[in-house]
Coordinates of C-alpha atoms in Angstrom, one line a residue:
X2 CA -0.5 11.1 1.7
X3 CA 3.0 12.4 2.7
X4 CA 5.1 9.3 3.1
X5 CA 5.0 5.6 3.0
X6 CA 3.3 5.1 6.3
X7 CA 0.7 7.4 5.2
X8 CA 0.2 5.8 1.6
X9 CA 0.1 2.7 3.4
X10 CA -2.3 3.3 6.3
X11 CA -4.6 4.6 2.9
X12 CA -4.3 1.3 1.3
X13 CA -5.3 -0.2 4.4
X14 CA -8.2 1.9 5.1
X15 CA -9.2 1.6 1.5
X16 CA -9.2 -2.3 1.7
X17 CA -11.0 -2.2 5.0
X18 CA -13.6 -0.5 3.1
X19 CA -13.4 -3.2 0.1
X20 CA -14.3 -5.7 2.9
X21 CA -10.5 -7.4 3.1
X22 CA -9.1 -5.6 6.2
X23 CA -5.6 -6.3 7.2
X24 CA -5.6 -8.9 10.3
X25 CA -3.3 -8.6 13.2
X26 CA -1.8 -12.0 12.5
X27 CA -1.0 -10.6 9.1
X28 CA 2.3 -9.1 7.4
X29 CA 2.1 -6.6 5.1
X30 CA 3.2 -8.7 2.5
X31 CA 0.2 -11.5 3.8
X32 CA -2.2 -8.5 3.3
X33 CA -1.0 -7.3 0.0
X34 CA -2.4 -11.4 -1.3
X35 CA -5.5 -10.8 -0.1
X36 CA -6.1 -8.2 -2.0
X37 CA -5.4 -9.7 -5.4
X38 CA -8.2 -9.4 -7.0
X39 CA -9.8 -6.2 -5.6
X40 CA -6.8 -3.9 -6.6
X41 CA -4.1 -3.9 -8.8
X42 CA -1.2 -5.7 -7.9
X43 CA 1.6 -3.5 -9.1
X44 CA 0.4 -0.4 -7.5
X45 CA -0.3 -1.8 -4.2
X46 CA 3.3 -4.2 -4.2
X47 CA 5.5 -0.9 -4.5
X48 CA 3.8 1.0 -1.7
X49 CA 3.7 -2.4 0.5
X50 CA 7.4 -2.5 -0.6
X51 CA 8.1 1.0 -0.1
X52 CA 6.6 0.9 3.0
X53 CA 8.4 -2.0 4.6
X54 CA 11.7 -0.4 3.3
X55 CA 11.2 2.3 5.8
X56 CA 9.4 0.7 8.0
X57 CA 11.1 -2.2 9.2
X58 CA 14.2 -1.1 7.0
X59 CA 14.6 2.3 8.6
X60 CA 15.7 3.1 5.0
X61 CA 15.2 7.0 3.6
X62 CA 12.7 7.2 0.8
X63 CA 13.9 9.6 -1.9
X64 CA 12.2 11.9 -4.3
X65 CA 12.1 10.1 -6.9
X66 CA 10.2 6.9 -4.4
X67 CA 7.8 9.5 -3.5
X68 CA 6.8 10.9 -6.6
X69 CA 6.3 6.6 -7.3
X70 CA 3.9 6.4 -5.0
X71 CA 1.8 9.3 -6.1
X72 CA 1.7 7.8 -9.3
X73 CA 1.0 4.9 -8.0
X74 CA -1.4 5.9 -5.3
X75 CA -3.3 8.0 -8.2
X76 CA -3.7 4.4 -10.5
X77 CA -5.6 2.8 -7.6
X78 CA -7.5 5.5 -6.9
X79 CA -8.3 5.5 -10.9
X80 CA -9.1 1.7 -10.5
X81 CA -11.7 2.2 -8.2
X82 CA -13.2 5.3 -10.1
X83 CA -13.9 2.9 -13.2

């Protein structure tokens, strides 16, 4: 993924696939609950966080927020590998 809509877009597909796919009644923040449990929390609260900020913030993501994500995109992607 290249930004936060496209980390967060993966999370979704990836919890769609994990059986907890987001509903259309729910906020990202709603979503990011439901998940507790099936992925780890951290991980998944900075990209729903990250993602909101630009989102529905219209705030620029630096760098240094990106290279965050990767990280933390690559420890969920580590969870489910275990």
């Amino acid at each position: 993924p290249a930004g936060p809509r496209e980390f967060y877009h993966e999370l979704l597909t990836l919890a769609a696939k994990l059986g907890s796919p987001r509903q259309e009644w729910e906020t990202p923040k709603e979503h990011q609950g439901g998940l507790r449990g099936l992925l780890p929390m951290e991980p998944v609260g900075r990209i729903v966080d990250l993602f909101q900020l630009s989102h529905y913030g219209q705030a620029a993501i630096d760098g240094g927020e990106l290279d965050r994500m990767r990280l933390d995109w690559a420890a969920i992607k580590q969870f489910m590998a275990e």
